[in-house]
Coordinates of C-alpha atoms and ligand atoms in Angstrom, one line a residue:
M1 CA 55.8 -17.0 16.2
T2 CA 58.2 -14.2 15.5
A3 CA 59.6 -11.6 17.9
G4 CA 61.2 -9.4 15.3
G5 CA 60.2 -7.1 12.4
R6 CA 56.7 -5.8 12.0
A7 CA 55.4 -8.5 14.3
R8 CA 57.6 -7.7 17.2
V9 CA 55.9 -8.7 20.4
R10 CA 56.7 -6.9 23.7
L11 CA 57.5 -10.2 25.4
A12 CA 60.8 -12.1 25.7
D13 CA 59.0 -15.4 25.1
T14 CA 56.6 -15.1 22.3
G15 CA 55.9 -18.8 21.4
P16 CA 52.8 -20.7 22.3
T17 CA 52.6 -21.4 26.0
V18 CA 53.8 -24.8 27.3
F19 CA 50.1 -25.6 28.0
T20 CA 49.3 -25.2 24.3
E21 CA 52.3 -27.1 23.2
M22 CA 51.6 -30.1 25.4
S23 CA 47.9 -30.2 24.7
E24 CA 48.7 -30.2 20.9
L25 CA 51.1 -33.1 21.5
A26 CA 48.5 -35.0 23.4
V27 CA 46.0 -34.6 20.5
R28 CA 48.6 -35.6 17.9
H29 CA 49.5 -38.8 19.8
G30 CA 46.0 -39.6 21.1
A31 CA 47.5 -39.3 24.6
I32 CA 45.7 -38.9 27.9
N33 CA 46.1 -35.2 28.7
L34 CA 47.3 -34.8 32.3
G35 CA 49.0 -31.5 31.2
Q36 CA 46.8 -28.5 30.9
G37 CA 44.5 -28.2 33.9
F38 CA 40.9 -28.7 32.7
P39 CA 38.4 -31.2 34.1
D40 CA 37.0 -33.8 31.7
T41 CA 33.5 -33.5 33.1
P42 CA 31.6 -30.2 33.3
G43 CA 30.3 -28.5 36.4
P44 CA 26.7 -28.8 37.7
A45 CA 24.1 -29.5 35.1
S46 CA 21.8 -26.8 36.7
V47 CA 24.5 -24.2 35.9
V48 CA 24.7 -25.3 32.3
E49 CA 20.9 -24.9 32.2
S50 CA 21.2 -21.4 33.7
A51 CA 23.5 -20.5 30.8
V52 CA 21.1 -21.9 28.3
A53 CA 18.2 -20.1 29.9
A54 CA 20.2 -16.8 29.8
L55 CA 20.7 -17.3 26.1
R56 CA 17.1 -18.1 25.5
A57 CA 16.0 -15.1 27.6
G58 CA 17.9 -12.9 25.2
H59 CA 20.9 -11.9 27.3
H60 CA 23.1 -11.3 24.2
Q61 CA 24.4 -7.7 24.6
Y62 CA 27.1 -6.1 26.5
P63 CA 26.8 -6.3 30.3
P64 CA 28.1 -3.4 32.5
V65 CA 31.9 -3.1 32.4
P66 CA 32.4 -4.3 36.0
G67 CA 30.0 -7.2 35.5
L68 CA 26.3 -7.8 36.1
F69 CA 25.3 -6.5 39.5
E70 CA 23.6 -9.9 40.2
L71 CA 27.0 -11.6 39.8
R72 CA 28.9 -9.1 41.8
A73 CA 26.4 -9.5 44.6
A74 CA 26.8 -13.3 44.4
I75 CA 30.6 -12.9 44.5
A76 CA 30.4 -10.6 47.6
A77 CA 28.0 -13.1 49.2
H78 CA 30.5 -15.9 48.5
Q79 CA 33.3 -14.0 50.2
R80 CA 31.1 -13.3 53.2
T81 CA 29.8 -16.8 53.6
W82 CA 33.1 -18.6 53.2
Y83 CA 35.5 -16.1 54.8
G84 CA 33.5 -13.4 56.6
I85 CA 34.8 -10.8 54.2
D86 CA 32.4 -7.9 53.7
L87 CA 32.4 -6.3 50.2
D88 CA 30.3 -3.6 48.6
P89 CA 29.3 -5.2 45.3
E90 CA 28.9 -1.8 43.7
T91 CA 32.5 -0.7 44.3
E92 CA 34.6 -3.6 45.6
V93 CA 34.0 -6.4 43.1
V94 CA 34.8 -6.5 39.3
V95 CA 34.0 -9.4 37.0
T96 CA 36.8 -10.3 34.5
T97 CA 37.4 -12.5 31.6
G98 CA 38.8 -15.3 33.7
A99 CA 41.2 -14.8 36.5
S100 CA 43.7 -14.3 33.7
E101 CA 42.3 -10.9 32.9
A102 CA 42.0 -9.9 36.5
L103 CA 45.7 -10.6 37.0
A104 CA 46.7 -8.9 33.7
A105 CA 44.6 -5.8 34.5
A106 CA 45.9 -5.7 38.1
L107 CA 49.6 -5.8 37.1
L108 CA 49.1 -3.3 34.2
A109 CA 47.2 -1.0 36.5
L110 CA 49.2 -1.2 39.6
T111 CA 52.8 -1.8 38.5
G112 CA 55.1 -0.3 36.0
P113 CA 58.8 0.5 35.2
G114 CA 60.9 0.7 38.3
D115 CA 58.5 -1.5 40.3
E116 CA 59.4 -4.9 41.6
V117 CA 56.8 -7.7 42.0
V118 CA 57.7 -10.5 44.3
V119 CA 56.3 -13.9 43.2
L120 CA 56.5 -17.5 44.5
E121 CA 58.6 -19.6 42.2
P122 CA 57.7 -21.8 40.4
Y123 CA 55.1 -19.3 39.2
Y124 CA 52.1 -19.5 36.8
D125 CA 53.5 -18.5 33.4
A126 CA 51.1 -15.5 33.0
Y127 CA 52.6 -13.8 36.0
A128 CA 56.0 -13.3 34.3
A129 CA 54.4 -12.3 31.0
C130 CA 52.1 -9.7 32.6
V131 CA 54.8 -8.3 34.8
E132 CA 56.9 -7.9 31.7
L133 CA 54.1 -6.3 29.7
A134 CA 53.6 -3.8 32.6
G135 CA 57.4 -3.0 32.4
A136 CA 57.9 -4.0 36.0
T137 CA 60.5 -6.5 37.3
L138 CA 59.7 -10.0 38.5
V139 CA 61.5 -11.0 41.7
P140 CA 61.0 -14.8 42.3
V141 CA 61.2 -16.4 45.8
R142 CA 61.7 -20.1 45.5
L143 CA 59.5 -22.7 47.1
T144 CA 62.1 -25.2 48.3
P145 CA 61.8 -28.9 47.2
P146 CA 61.0 -31.6 48.0
A147 CA 58.1 -30.2 50.1
F148 CA 57.9 -26.8 48.2
G149 CA 57.2 -24.9 51.4
L150 CA 57.8 -21.1 51.6
D151 CA 60.4 -19.7 53.8
A152 CA 58.8 -16.5 54.9
A153 CA 62.2 -15.1 55.8
A154 CA 63.3 -15.6 52.1
L155 CA 60.3 -13.6 51.0
R156 CA 61.1 -10.9 53.5
A157 CA 64.6 -10.8 52.2
A158 CA 63.4 -10.3 48.6
V159 CA 61.7 -7.1 49.5
T160 CA 63.5 -3.9 48.5
P161 CA 62.5 -0.2 48.4
R162 CA 61.3 -0.8 44.9
T163 CA 58.9 -3.6 45.8
K164 CA 55.4 -2.6 44.8
A165 CA 53.5 -5.8 45.2
L166 CA 53.5 -9.4 46.4
L167 CA 51.8 -11.6 43.9
L168 CA 50.8 -14.6 46.0
N169 CA 49.2 -17.9 44.8
T170 CA 47.7 -20.2 47.4
P171 CA 46.8 -23.0 46.9
H172 CA 49.7 -23.0 44.6
N173 CA 50.0 -24.0 40.9
P174 CA 52.1 -26.1 40.1
T175 CA 53.3 -27.5 43.4
G176 CA 50.0 -27.8 45.3
T177 CA 51.4 -26.0 48.3
V178 CA 48.9 -24.3 50.6
L179 CA 50.6 -21.6 52.6
T180 CA 50.3 -22.3 56.3
P181 CA 48.6 -19.8 58.7
D182 CA 51.9 -19.0 60.2
C183 CA 53.5 -18.3 56.9
L184 CA 50.5 -16.1 55.8
R185 CA 50.9 -14.2 59.1
Q186 CA 54.5 -13.5 58.4
I187 CA 53.8 -12.4 54.8
A188 CA 51.1 -10.1 56.1
E189 CA 53.6 -8.6 58.6
T190 CA 56.1 -8.0 55.7
A191 CA 53.4 -6.4 53.5
R192 CA 52.3 -4.1 56.4
A193 CA 55.9 -3.2 57.4
H194 CA 56.8 -2.2 53.8
D195 CA 53.4 -0.8 52.8
L196 CA 53.1 -3.3 49.9
L197 CA 50.1 -4.2 47.8
V198 CA 49.2 -7.9 47.7
I199 CA 47.6 -9.5 44.6
A200 CA 46.3 -12.8 45.9
D201 CA 45.6 -15.4 43.3
E202 CA 43.2 -17.7 45.1
V203 CA 41.6 -19.5 42.1
Y204 CA 42.1 -22.9 43.8
E205 CA 40.5 -21.7 47.1
H206 CA 38.1 -24.6 47.2
L207 CA 40.7 -27.3 46.5
V208 CA 42.4 -27.9 49.9
Y209 CA 42.4 -31.6 50.9
E210 CA 43.6 -31.6 54.5
G211 CA 45.0 -29.4 57.2
P212 CA 43.8 -25.9 57.8
P213 CA 41.3 -24.8 55.2
H214 CA 42.1 -22.0 52.7
Q215 CA 42.4 -18.6 54.4
P216 CA 42.4 -15.5 52.2
I217 CA 45.3 -13.2 53.2
A218 CA 42.8 -10.4 53.0
T219 CA 41.3 -11.7 56.3
L220 CA 44.5 -11.0 58.2
P221 CA 44.8 -7.8 60.3
G222 CA 45.5 -4.7 58.2
M223 CA 45.4 -6.7 54.9
A224 CA 41.9 -6.0 53.5
Q225 CA 42.9 -2.5 52.6
R226 CA 46.0 -3.6 50.6
T227 CA 44.9 -6.8 49.0
L228 CA 43.3 -7.5 45.7
T229 CA 41.9 -11.1 45.7
V230 CA 41.4 -13.0 42.5
G231 CA 39.0 -15.9 41.9
S232 CA 37.7 -18.0 39.0
A233 CA 34.5 -19.8 38.2
G234 CA 36.6 -21.9 35.8
K235 CA 38.3 -23.6 38.7
T236 CA 35.5 -23.6 41.3
F237 CA 32.8 -24.9 39.0
S238 CA 34.8 -26.8 36.3
F239 CA 33.9 -24.4 33.5
T240 CA 37.4 -23.3 32.5
G241 CA 36.2 -22.4 29.0
W242 CA 33.6 -19.9 30.2
K243 CA 36.3 -17.6 31.3
V244 CA 34.5 -15.9 34.1
G245 CA 36.7 -14.6 36.9
W246 CA 36.8 -11.7 39.4
A247 CA 38.9 -9.4 41.6
T248 CA 37.7 -8.1 44.9
G249 CA 39.2 -5.7 47.4
P250 CA 39.3 -2.0 48.3
Q251 CA 37.6 0.4 46.0
D252 CA 40.7 2.1 44.7
L253 CA 42.3 -1.2 43.6
V254 CA 39.1 -2.5 42.1
E255 CA 38.6 0.8 40.2
A256 CA 42.2 0.6 38.9
V257 CA 41.6 -3.0 37.6
T258 CA 38.3 -1.9 36.1
A259 CA 39.9 1.1 34.4
V260 CA 42.4 -1.2 32.6
K261 CA 39.9 -4.0 32.0
Q262 CA 37.6 -1.7 30.0
Y263 CA 40.4 -1.4 27.4
L264 CA 41.2 -5.1 27.4
S265 CA 37.9 -6.8 27.0
F266 CA 35.5 -3.9 28.0
S267 CA 33.2 -6.5 29.5
S268 CA 32.8 -10.3 29.8
G269 CA 30.3 -12.8 28.3
T270 CA 26.8 -11.9 29.5
P271 CA 25.0 -15.3 29.5
F272 CA 27.9 -16.9 31.5
Q273 CA 27.7 -14.2 34.1
H274 CA 24.1 -15.1 34.7
A275 CA 25.0 -18.7 35.0
V276 CA 27.9 -18.2 37.4
A277 CA 25.7 -16.0 39.6
D278 CA 23.5 -19.1 40.0
A279 CA 26.5 -21.4 40.5
L280 CA 27.7 -19.2 43.4
R281 CA 24.3 -19.5 45.0
L282 CA 24.5 -23.4 45.0
P283 CA 24.8 -25.0 48.4
A284 CA 28.3 -25.4 49.7
A285 CA 27.9 -29.2 49.5
H286 CA 28.6 -29.0 45.8
V287 CA 32.0 -27.5 46.4
T288 CA 32.9 -29.9 49.2
A289 CA 31.8 -33.0 47.1
Q290 CA 34.0 -31.9 44.3
R291 CA 36.9 -31.5 46.7
D292 CA 36.4 -34.9 48.2
S293 CA 36.2 -36.6 44.9
L294 CA 39.4 -34.8 43.8
R295 CA 41.1 -35.9 47.0
R296 CA 40.5 -39.6 46.0
R297 CA 41.8 -38.9 42.5
R298 CA 44.9 -37.1 43.9
D299 CA 45.6 -40.2 46.0
L300 CA 45.2 -42.4 43.0
L301 CA 47.6 -40.4 40.8
V302 CA 50.2 -39.9 43.6
A303 CA 50.2 -43.7 44.1
G304 CA 50.5 -44.3 40.4
L305 CA 53.3 -41.8 39.8
T306 CA 55.2 -43.2 42.8
E307 CA 54.7 -46.7 41.5
A308 CA 56.0 -45.6 38.1
G309 CA 59.2 -44.6 39.8
M310 CA 59.0 -40.9 40.3
A311 CA 59.5 -39.0 43.6
V312 CA 56.2 -37.3 44.3
H313 CA 55.4 -34.6 46.7
V314 CA 51.8 -35.0 47.9
P315 CA 50.0 -31.8 47.2
R316 CA 47.7 -30.4 49.9
G317 CA 45.8 -28.3 47.4
T318 CA 44.9 -27.6 43.7
Y319 CA 44.5 -30.4 41.1
F320 CA 48.1 -30.7 40.3
V321 CA 50.9 -32.9 41.5
T322 CA 54.6 -32.2 40.9
A323 CA 56.9 -35.2 40.4
D324 CA 60.7 -35.4 40.4
I325 CA 61.7 -37.5 37.4
R326 CA 65.3 -38.0 38.4
P327 CA 64.7 -41.5 40.0
L328 CA 63.7 -42.6 36.5
G329 CA 67.2 -41.6 35.3
E330 CA 65.7 -38.6 33.6
T331 CA 67.1 -35.1 34.0
D332 CA 65.2 -32.8 31.7
G333 CA 61.5 -32.3 32.2
L334 CA 60.9 -30.5 28.9
A335 CA 62.5 -33.3 26.9
F336 CA 60.7 -35.8 29.0
C337 CA 57.3 -34.1 28.5
R338 CA 57.9 -33.8 24.8
S339 CA 58.6 -37.5 24.5
L340 CA 56.0 -38.8 27.0
P341 CA 52.9 -38.7 24.7
A342 CA 54.7 -40.9 22.1
R343 CA 56.5 -43.0 24.7
C344 CA 53.5 -44.0 26.8
G345 CA 50.4 -42.1 25.7
V346 CA 50.3 -39.5 28.5
A347 CA 50.9 -35.8 28.4
A348 CA 52.3 -33.7 31.3
I349 CA 53.7 -30.2 31.8
P350 CA 57.4 -29.5 32.5
N351 CA 57.8 -27.1 35.4
Q352 CA 61.0 -25.5 34.1
G353 CA 59.1 -22.7 32.3
F354 CA 57.8 -21.6 35.7
Y355 CA 61.3 -20.7 36.9
A356 CA 63.4 -17.6 36.0
D357 CA 66.3 -20.1 35.9
P358 CA 65.0 -23.1 34.0
D359 CA 67.8 -25.2 35.5
A360 CA 66.1 -25.0 38.9
G361 CA 62.9 -26.5 37.5
R362 CA 64.4 -29.0 35.1
P363 CA 63.7 -32.2 37.0
Y364 CA 60.1 -31.4 37.8
V365 CA 57.0 -32.3 35.9
R366 CA 53.4 -31.5 36.7
F367 CA 50.5 -33.9 36.2
T368 CA 46.8 -33.0 36.8
F369 CA 44.3 -35.2 38.5
C370 CA 41.1 -33.3 37.4
K371 CA 40.1 -36.3 35.2
G372 CA 37.7 -39.2 35.8
Q373 CA 38.9 -42.2 37.7
A374 CA 38.9 -44.5 34.6
V375 CA 41.1 -42.0 32.8
L376 CA 43.5 -41.8 35.7
D377 CA 43.6 -45.6 36.1
E378 CA 44.5 -45.9 32.4
A379 CA 47.1 -43.1 32.7
V380 CA 48.7 -44.8 35.7
A381 CA 48.7 -48.1 33.8
R382 CA 50.5 -46.5 30.9
L383 CA 53.0 -44.7 33.1
A384 CA 54.0 -48.0 34.7
A385 CA 55.8 -48.6 31.5
L386 CA 58.4 -46.0 32.5
R387 CA 59.4 -48.1 35.5
D388 CA 59.3 -51.3 33.5
G389 CA 61.3 -49.8 30.7
R390 CA 59.0 -51.4 28.1
P391 CA 59.6 -50.1 24.6
A392 CA 57.1 -47.6 23.2
S393 CA 56.0 -50.0 20.5
T394 CA 54.3 -52.3 23.0
L395 CA 52.2 -49.5 24.5
R396 CA 48.7 -48.6 23.6
T397 CA 47.8 -45.0 22.8
G398 CA 44.8 -43.3 21.4
E399 CA 42.1 -45.1 23.4
I400 CA 41.3 -42.4 25.9
S401 CA 41.9 -38.7 25.6
Ligands
PMP1 N1 46.0 -18.4 38.2 C1 46.4 -19.7 38.3 C2 47.3 -20.0 39.4 C3 45.9 -20.6 37.4 O1 46.2 -21.9 37.5 C4 45.0 -20.2 36.4 C5 44.4 -21.2 35.5 N2 45.0 -21.3 34.3 C6 44.6 -18.9 36.3 C7 45.1 -18.0 37.2 C8 43.7 -18.3 35.2 O2 42.4 -18.6 35.5 P1 41.3 -18.4 34.4 O3 41.2 -19.7 33.6 O4 40.0 -18.2 35.2 O5 41.7 -17.3 33.5
LIG2 N1 45.6 -22.9 34.6 C1 45.6 -24.1 33.8 C2 46.9 -24.8 34.1 O1 47.7 -24.4 34.8 C3 45.5 -23.7 32.3 C4 46.6 -22.8 31.8 C5 46.5 -22.3 30.4 O2 46.2 -23.1 29.5 N2 46.8 -21.1 30.2 O3 47.0 -25.9 33.5

């Protein structure tokens, strides 16, 4: 894509995202795609039937801008049941086209030129793009390897008089870090002391495998009134292509998001909203079963990557694992990921695009384990070739994708 002339785009990086690039490479080489995070099996069959039923019932026209009331009520009930958060579905919940739109609308609505937005680095690529579109300034605070924990003092030190918002992500993509209760407490203290907004991207809220469960920062003292919490049915129910997400929080913040959202998408797919309302009403056992199954698959992939010779940090949350490729004698994650599909029939994501300074992320590569066990077994078998140093010509590709 071009950044100049009549097609000038208001973004420094205008090419396809790294997710698109690596997914295309996976298809071209018939590789197993452990790059872009999308499950290879859909969510509950009953929820698919709900979507079909909504289509057959004739729900084909625009829903209300902030979302169907039925879905907003189900989102509010979810927040109450899981976290004890009370929300008025009329005024404190907005449905968006994926969490992506919630984040974009929040940043466009709430930040602008002269404002600084503190993010955890590595950061999901959309954060940097949307902060740039808003004309604000991204201020990254690094999660330090090898465990990728957050030093709350470093976050405090990043705050200046221009800081408008903390954009948090826990459980964290791409590292799998789940912020500890003590860390959250310190972040909340900083937010209160400096009167900051918090945009809390909690799309992986149900994917925490051990230790304390996910705790929304909005539940901490004095935080509900300054926090906009973002969720996604794509992640929670394995329907990433449906693009149903939401933002919840105090009325003024939700109204600001809605004001921008109405000029981005206006409203989001009606039949899927009906279905996601049903999904949110499913028993909690669905969510916990998915988590337990993903924990087993995490362990399988972590063992496989370690066996293949990478240094792996075991993620406590999300469906991603970040591996250090230096023990393989590799130094550049982007070059490694560009060659991996051809070399051994597996695709992954280089983390360096999630850093303001790509050098800091160069040795790290992200793999997803949201795939079936047979697919992961095959991926691990293929990755073993990296350790053995077998030539690419002896490797099989194209059998599973
Ligand atoms: N935030 C994070 C951290 C994500 O990983 C994703 C998934 N790509 C999103 C937001 C966007 O979610 P959605 O697919 O619902 O737009
Ligand atoms: N959130 C998913 C990931 O991190 C998908 C990202 C995308 O394709 N934009 O893999």
